[in-house]
PDB file of C-alpha atoms in Angstrom:
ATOM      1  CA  UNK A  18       0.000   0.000   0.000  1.00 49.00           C
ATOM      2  CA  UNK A  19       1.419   3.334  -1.314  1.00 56.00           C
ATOM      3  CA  UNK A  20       2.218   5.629   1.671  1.00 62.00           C
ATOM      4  CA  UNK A  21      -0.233   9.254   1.209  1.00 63.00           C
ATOM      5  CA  UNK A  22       1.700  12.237   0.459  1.00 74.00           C
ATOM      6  CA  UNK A  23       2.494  14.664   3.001  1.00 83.00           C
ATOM      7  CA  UNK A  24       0.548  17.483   3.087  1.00 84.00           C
ATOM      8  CA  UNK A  25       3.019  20.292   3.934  1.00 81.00           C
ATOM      9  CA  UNK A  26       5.507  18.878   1.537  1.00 81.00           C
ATOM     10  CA  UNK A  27       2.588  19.246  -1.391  1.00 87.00           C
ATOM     11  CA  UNK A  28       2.354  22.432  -4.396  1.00 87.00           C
ATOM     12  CA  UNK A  29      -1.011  23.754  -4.106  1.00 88.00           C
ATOM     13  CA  UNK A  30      -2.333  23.973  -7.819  1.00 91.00           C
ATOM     14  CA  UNK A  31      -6.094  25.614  -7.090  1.00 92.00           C
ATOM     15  CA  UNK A  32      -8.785  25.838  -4.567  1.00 94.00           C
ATOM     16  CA  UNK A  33     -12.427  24.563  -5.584  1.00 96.00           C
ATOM     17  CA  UNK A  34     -14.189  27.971  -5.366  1.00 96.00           C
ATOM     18  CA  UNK A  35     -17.587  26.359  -6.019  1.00 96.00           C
ATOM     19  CA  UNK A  36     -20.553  23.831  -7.481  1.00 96.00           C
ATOM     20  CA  UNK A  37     -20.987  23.997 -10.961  1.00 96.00           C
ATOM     21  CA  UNK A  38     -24.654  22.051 -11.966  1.00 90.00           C
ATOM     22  CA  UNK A  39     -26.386  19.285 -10.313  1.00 90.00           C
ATOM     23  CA  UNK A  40     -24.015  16.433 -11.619  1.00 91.00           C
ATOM     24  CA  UNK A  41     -21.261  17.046  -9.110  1.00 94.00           C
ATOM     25  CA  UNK A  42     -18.746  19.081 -10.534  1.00 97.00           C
ATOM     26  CA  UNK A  43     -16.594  22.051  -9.227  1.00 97.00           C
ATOM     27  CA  UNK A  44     -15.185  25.034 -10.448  1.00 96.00           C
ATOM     28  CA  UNK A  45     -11.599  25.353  -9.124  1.00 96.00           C
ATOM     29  CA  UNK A  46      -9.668  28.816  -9.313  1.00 93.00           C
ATOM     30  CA  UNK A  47      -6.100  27.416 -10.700  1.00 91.00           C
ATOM     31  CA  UNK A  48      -2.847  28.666  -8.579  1.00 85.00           C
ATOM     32  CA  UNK A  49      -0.601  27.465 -11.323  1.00 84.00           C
ATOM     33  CA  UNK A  50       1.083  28.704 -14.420  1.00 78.00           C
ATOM     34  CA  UNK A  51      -0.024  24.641 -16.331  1.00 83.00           C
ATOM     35  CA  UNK A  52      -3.332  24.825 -15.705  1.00 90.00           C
ATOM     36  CA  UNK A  53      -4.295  22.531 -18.798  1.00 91.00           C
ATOM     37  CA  UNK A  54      -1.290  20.144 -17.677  1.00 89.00           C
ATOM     38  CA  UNK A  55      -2.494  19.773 -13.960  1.00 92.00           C
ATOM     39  CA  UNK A  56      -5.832  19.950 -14.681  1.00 96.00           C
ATOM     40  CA  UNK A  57      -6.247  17.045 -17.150  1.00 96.00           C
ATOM     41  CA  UNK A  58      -8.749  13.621 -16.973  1.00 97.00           C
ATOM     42  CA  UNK A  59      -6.894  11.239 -15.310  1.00 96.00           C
ATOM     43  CA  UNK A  60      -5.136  13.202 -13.148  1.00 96.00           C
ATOM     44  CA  UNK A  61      -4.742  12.860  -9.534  1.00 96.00           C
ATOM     45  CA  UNK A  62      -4.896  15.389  -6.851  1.00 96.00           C
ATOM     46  CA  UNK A  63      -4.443  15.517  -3.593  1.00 96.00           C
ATOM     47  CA  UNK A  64      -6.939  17.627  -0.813  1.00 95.00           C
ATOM     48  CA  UNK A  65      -6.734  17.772   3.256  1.00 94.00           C
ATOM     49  CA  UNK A  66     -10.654  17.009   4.659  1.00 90.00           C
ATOM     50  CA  UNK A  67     -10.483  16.299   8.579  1.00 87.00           C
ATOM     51  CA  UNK A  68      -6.703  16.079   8.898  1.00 87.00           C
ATOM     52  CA  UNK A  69      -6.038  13.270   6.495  1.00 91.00           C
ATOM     53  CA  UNK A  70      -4.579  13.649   2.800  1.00 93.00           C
ATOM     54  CA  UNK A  71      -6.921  12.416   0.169  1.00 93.00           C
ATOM     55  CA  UNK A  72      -6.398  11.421  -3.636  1.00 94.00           C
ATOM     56  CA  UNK A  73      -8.681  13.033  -5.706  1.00 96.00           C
ATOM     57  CA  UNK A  74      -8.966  11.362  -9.977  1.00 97.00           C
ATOM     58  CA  UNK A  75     -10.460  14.341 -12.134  1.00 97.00           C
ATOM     59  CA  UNK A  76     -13.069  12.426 -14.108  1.00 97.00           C
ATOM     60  CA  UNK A  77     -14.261  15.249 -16.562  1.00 97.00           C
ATOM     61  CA  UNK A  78     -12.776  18.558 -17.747  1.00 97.00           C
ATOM     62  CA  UNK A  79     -13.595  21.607 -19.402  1.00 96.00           C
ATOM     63  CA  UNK A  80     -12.333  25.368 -19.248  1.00 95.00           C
ATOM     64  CA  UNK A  81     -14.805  28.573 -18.780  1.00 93.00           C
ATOM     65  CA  UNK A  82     -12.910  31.647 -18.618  1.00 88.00           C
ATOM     66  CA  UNK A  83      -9.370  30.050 -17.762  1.00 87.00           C
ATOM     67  CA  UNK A  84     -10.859  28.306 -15.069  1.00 92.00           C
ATOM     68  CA  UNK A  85     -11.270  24.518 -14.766  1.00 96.00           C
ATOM     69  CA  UNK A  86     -14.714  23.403 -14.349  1.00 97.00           C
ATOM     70  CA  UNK A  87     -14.240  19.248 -12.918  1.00 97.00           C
ATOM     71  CA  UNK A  88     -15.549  16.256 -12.195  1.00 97.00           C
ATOM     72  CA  UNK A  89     -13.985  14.349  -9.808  1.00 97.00           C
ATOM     73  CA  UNK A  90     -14.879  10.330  -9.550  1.00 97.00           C
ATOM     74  CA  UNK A  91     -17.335   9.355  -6.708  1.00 95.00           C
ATOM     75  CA  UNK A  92     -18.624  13.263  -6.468  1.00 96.00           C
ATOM     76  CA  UNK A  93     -21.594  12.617  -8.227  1.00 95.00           C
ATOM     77  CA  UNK A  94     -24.352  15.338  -6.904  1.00 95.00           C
ATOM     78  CA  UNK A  95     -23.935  19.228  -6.047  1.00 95.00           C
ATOM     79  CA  UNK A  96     -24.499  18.395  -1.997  1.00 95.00           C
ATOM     80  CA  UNK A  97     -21.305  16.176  -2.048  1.00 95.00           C
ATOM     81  CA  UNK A  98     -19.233  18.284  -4.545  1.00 96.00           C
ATOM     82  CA  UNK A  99     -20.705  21.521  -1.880  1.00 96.00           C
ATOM     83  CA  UNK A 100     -19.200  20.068   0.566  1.00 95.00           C
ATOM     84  CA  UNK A 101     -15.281  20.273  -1.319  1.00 96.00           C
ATOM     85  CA  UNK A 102     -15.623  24.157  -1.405  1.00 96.00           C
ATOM     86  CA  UNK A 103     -13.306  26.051  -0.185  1.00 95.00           C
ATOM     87  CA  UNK A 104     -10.336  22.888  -0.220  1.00 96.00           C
ATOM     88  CA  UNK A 105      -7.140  23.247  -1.545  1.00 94.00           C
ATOM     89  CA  UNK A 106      -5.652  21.196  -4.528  1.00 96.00           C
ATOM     90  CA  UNK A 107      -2.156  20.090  -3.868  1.00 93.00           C
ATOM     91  CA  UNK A 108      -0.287  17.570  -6.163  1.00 93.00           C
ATOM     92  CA  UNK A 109       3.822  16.064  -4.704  1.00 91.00           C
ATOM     93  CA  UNK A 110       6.740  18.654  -5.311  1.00 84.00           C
ATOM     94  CA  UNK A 111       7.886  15.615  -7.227  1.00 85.00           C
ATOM     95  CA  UNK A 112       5.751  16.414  -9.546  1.00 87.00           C
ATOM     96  CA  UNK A 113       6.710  20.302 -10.410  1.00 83.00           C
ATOM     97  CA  UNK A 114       8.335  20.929 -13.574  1.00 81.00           C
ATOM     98  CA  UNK A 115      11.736  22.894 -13.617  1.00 82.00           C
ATOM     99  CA  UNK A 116      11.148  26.672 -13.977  1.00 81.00           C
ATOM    100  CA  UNK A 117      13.786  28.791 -15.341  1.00 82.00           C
ATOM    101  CA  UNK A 118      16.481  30.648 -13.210  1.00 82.00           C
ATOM    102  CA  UNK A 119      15.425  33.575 -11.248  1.00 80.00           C
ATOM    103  CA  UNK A 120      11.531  31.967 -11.251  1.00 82.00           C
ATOM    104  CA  UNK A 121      10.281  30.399  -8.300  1.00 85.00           C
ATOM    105  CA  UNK A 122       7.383  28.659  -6.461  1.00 83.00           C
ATOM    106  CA  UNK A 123       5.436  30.094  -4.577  1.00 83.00           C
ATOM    107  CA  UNK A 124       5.921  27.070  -1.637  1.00 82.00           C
ATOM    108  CA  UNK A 125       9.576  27.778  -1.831  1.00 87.00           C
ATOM    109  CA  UNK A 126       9.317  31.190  -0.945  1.00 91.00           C
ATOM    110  CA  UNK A 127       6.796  30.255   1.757  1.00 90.00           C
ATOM    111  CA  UNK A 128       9.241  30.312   5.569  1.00 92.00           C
ATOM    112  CA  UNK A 129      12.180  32.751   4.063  1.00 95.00           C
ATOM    113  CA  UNK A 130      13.604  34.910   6.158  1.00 96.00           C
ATOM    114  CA  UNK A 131      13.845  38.278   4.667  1.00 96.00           C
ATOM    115  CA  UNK A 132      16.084  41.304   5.186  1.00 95.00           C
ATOM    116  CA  UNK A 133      17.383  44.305   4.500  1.00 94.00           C
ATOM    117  CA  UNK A 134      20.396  44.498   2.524  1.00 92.00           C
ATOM    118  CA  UNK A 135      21.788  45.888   6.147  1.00 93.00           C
ATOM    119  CA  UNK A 136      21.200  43.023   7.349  1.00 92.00           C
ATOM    120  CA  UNK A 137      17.732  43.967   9.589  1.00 92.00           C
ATOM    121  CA  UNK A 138      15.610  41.345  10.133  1.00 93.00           C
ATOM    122  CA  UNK A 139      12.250  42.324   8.329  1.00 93.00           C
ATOM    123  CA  UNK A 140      10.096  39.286   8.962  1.00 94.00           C
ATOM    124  CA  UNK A 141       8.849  35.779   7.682  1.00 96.00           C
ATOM    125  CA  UNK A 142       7.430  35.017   4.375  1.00 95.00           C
ATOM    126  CA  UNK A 143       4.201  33.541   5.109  1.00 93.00           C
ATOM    127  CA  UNK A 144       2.277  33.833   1.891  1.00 88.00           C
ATOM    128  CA  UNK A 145       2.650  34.910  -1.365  1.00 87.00           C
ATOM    129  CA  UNK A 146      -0.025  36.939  -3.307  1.00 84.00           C
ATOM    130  CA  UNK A 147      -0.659  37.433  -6.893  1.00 77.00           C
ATOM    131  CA  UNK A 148      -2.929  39.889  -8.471  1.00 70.00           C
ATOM    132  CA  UNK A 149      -3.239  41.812 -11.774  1.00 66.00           C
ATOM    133  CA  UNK A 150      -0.411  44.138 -11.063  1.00 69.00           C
ATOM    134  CA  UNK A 151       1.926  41.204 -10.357  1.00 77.00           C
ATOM    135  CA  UNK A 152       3.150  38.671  -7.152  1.00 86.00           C
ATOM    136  CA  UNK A 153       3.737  40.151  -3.516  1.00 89.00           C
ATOM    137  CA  UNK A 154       5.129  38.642  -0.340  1.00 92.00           C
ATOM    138  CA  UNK A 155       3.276  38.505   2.339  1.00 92.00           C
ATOM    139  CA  UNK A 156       5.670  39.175   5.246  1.00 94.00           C
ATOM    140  CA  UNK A 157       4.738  38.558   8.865  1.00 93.00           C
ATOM    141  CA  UNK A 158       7.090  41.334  10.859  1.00 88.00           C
ATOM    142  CA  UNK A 159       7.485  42.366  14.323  1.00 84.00           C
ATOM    143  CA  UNK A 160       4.666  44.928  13.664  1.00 79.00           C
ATOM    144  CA  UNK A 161       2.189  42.612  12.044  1.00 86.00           C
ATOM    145  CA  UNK A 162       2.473  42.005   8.232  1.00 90.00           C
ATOM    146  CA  UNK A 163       4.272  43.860   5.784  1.00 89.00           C
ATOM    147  CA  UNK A 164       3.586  43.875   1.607  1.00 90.00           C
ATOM    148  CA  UNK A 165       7.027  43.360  -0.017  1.00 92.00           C
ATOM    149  CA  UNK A 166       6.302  43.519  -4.173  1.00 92.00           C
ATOM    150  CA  UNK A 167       8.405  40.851  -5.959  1.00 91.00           C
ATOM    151  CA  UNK A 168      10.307  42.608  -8.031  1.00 90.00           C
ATOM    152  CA  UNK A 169      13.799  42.620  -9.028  1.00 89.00           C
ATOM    153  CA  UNK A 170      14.210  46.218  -8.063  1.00 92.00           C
ATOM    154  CA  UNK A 171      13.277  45.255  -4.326  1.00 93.00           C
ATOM    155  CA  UNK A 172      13.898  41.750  -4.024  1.00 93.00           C
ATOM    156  CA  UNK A 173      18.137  41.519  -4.642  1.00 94.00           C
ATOM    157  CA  UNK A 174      18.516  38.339  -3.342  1.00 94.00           C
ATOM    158  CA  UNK A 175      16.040  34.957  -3.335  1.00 94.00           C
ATOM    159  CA  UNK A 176      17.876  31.569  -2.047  1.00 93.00           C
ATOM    160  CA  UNK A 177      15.050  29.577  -1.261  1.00 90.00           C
ATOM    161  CA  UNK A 178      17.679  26.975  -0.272  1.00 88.00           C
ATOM    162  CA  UNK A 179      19.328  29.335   2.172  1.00 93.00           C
ATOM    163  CA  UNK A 180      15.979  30.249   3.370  1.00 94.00           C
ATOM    164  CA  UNK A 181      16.804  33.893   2.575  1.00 96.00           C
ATOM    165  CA  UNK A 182      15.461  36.589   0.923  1.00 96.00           C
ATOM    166  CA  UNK A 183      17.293  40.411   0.579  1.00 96.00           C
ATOM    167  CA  UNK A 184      15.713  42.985  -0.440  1.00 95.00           C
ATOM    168  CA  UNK A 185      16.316  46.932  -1.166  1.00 93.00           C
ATOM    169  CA  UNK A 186      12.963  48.286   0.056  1.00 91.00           C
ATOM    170  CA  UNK A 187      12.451  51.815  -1.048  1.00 89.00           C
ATOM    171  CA  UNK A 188      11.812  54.378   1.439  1.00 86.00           C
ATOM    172  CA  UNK A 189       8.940  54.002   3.484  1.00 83.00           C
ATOM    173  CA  UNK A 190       7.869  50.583   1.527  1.00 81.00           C
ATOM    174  CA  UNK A 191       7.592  48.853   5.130  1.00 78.00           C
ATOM    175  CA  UNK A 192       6.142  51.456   7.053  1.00 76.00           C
ATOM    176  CA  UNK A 193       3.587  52.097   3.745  1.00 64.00           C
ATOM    177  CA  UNK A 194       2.816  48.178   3.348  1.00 57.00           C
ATOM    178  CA  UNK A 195       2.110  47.409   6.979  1.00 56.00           C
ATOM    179  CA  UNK A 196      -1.422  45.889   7.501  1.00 50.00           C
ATOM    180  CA  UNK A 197      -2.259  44.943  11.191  1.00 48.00           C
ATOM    181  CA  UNK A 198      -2.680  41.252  11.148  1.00 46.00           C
TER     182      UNK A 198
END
């Protein structure tokens, strides 16, 4: 018997924002550049219900508006595919593809330690956000979090096997970016 994944070692590639129809399905919001790769019949996913990792087989597939609408085997009514909103879609880090130097994940940036190019301690990645205007970390610091863009310009260093990120904050971009958490 093949041992379950573990969850904190897992990509998240989407979160099921919803029902679609009566038949069971879900639309998921993709967190993932492959969307059409991850996202695929036949392919298994991974989601956390009541503390223990569970494969998930996508049974159907179809996009609306860049977003995967799925079927999922044994979800076959709205009440039981109701009752997946909200979960996160994770597949094995074994599973990423290589990205190209100076890219990263967002799960590797997720725990780095960031500071100034002083060396002052600035905080914690704990999340990283992406919007229209482009990805931001999500820093917890002393004074609750801080918004760090990820840009080159501000972000010098990124060794997500140090742990480490440096960055060149402009003035007042942490005192600016601070949102009580």
């Amino acid at each position: 018997m093949a041992m379950a994944p573990v969850w904190a070692e897992m990509a998240v590639v989407g979160r099921i924002a919803r029902t679609h129809g009566i038949r069971g399905q879900v639309i998921v919001n993709p967190e993932t550049d492959f969307p059409r790769e991850r996202f695929r019949v036949g392919a298994e996913l991974f989601a956390e219900r009541g503390g223990t990792v569970q494969p998930m087989r996508i049974s159907s597939v179809r996009f609306h508006r860049d977003r995967p609408v799925m079927g999922l085997e044994g979800v076959e009514t709205m009440t039981a595919a109701a009752a997946l909103a909200g979960l996160e879609l994770r597949i094995p880090a074994s599973q990423l593809r290589p990205l190209p130097a100076g890219t990263f994940y967002h799960h590797d940036l997720i725990g780095c330690q960031v500071e100034t190019g002083e060396g002052r301690p600035v905080g914690v990645v704990k999340d990283v956000e992406t919007a229209f205007g482009g990805s931001r970390l999500v820093v917890e610091g002393a004074a609750g979090e801080i918004l760090v863009p990820l840009v080159a310009d501000i972000c010098r260093t990124i060794d997500p096997g140090r742990r480490r990120i440096v960055i060149a904050p402009p003035d007042g971009l942490l005192d600016l970016n601070a949102r009580s958490g």
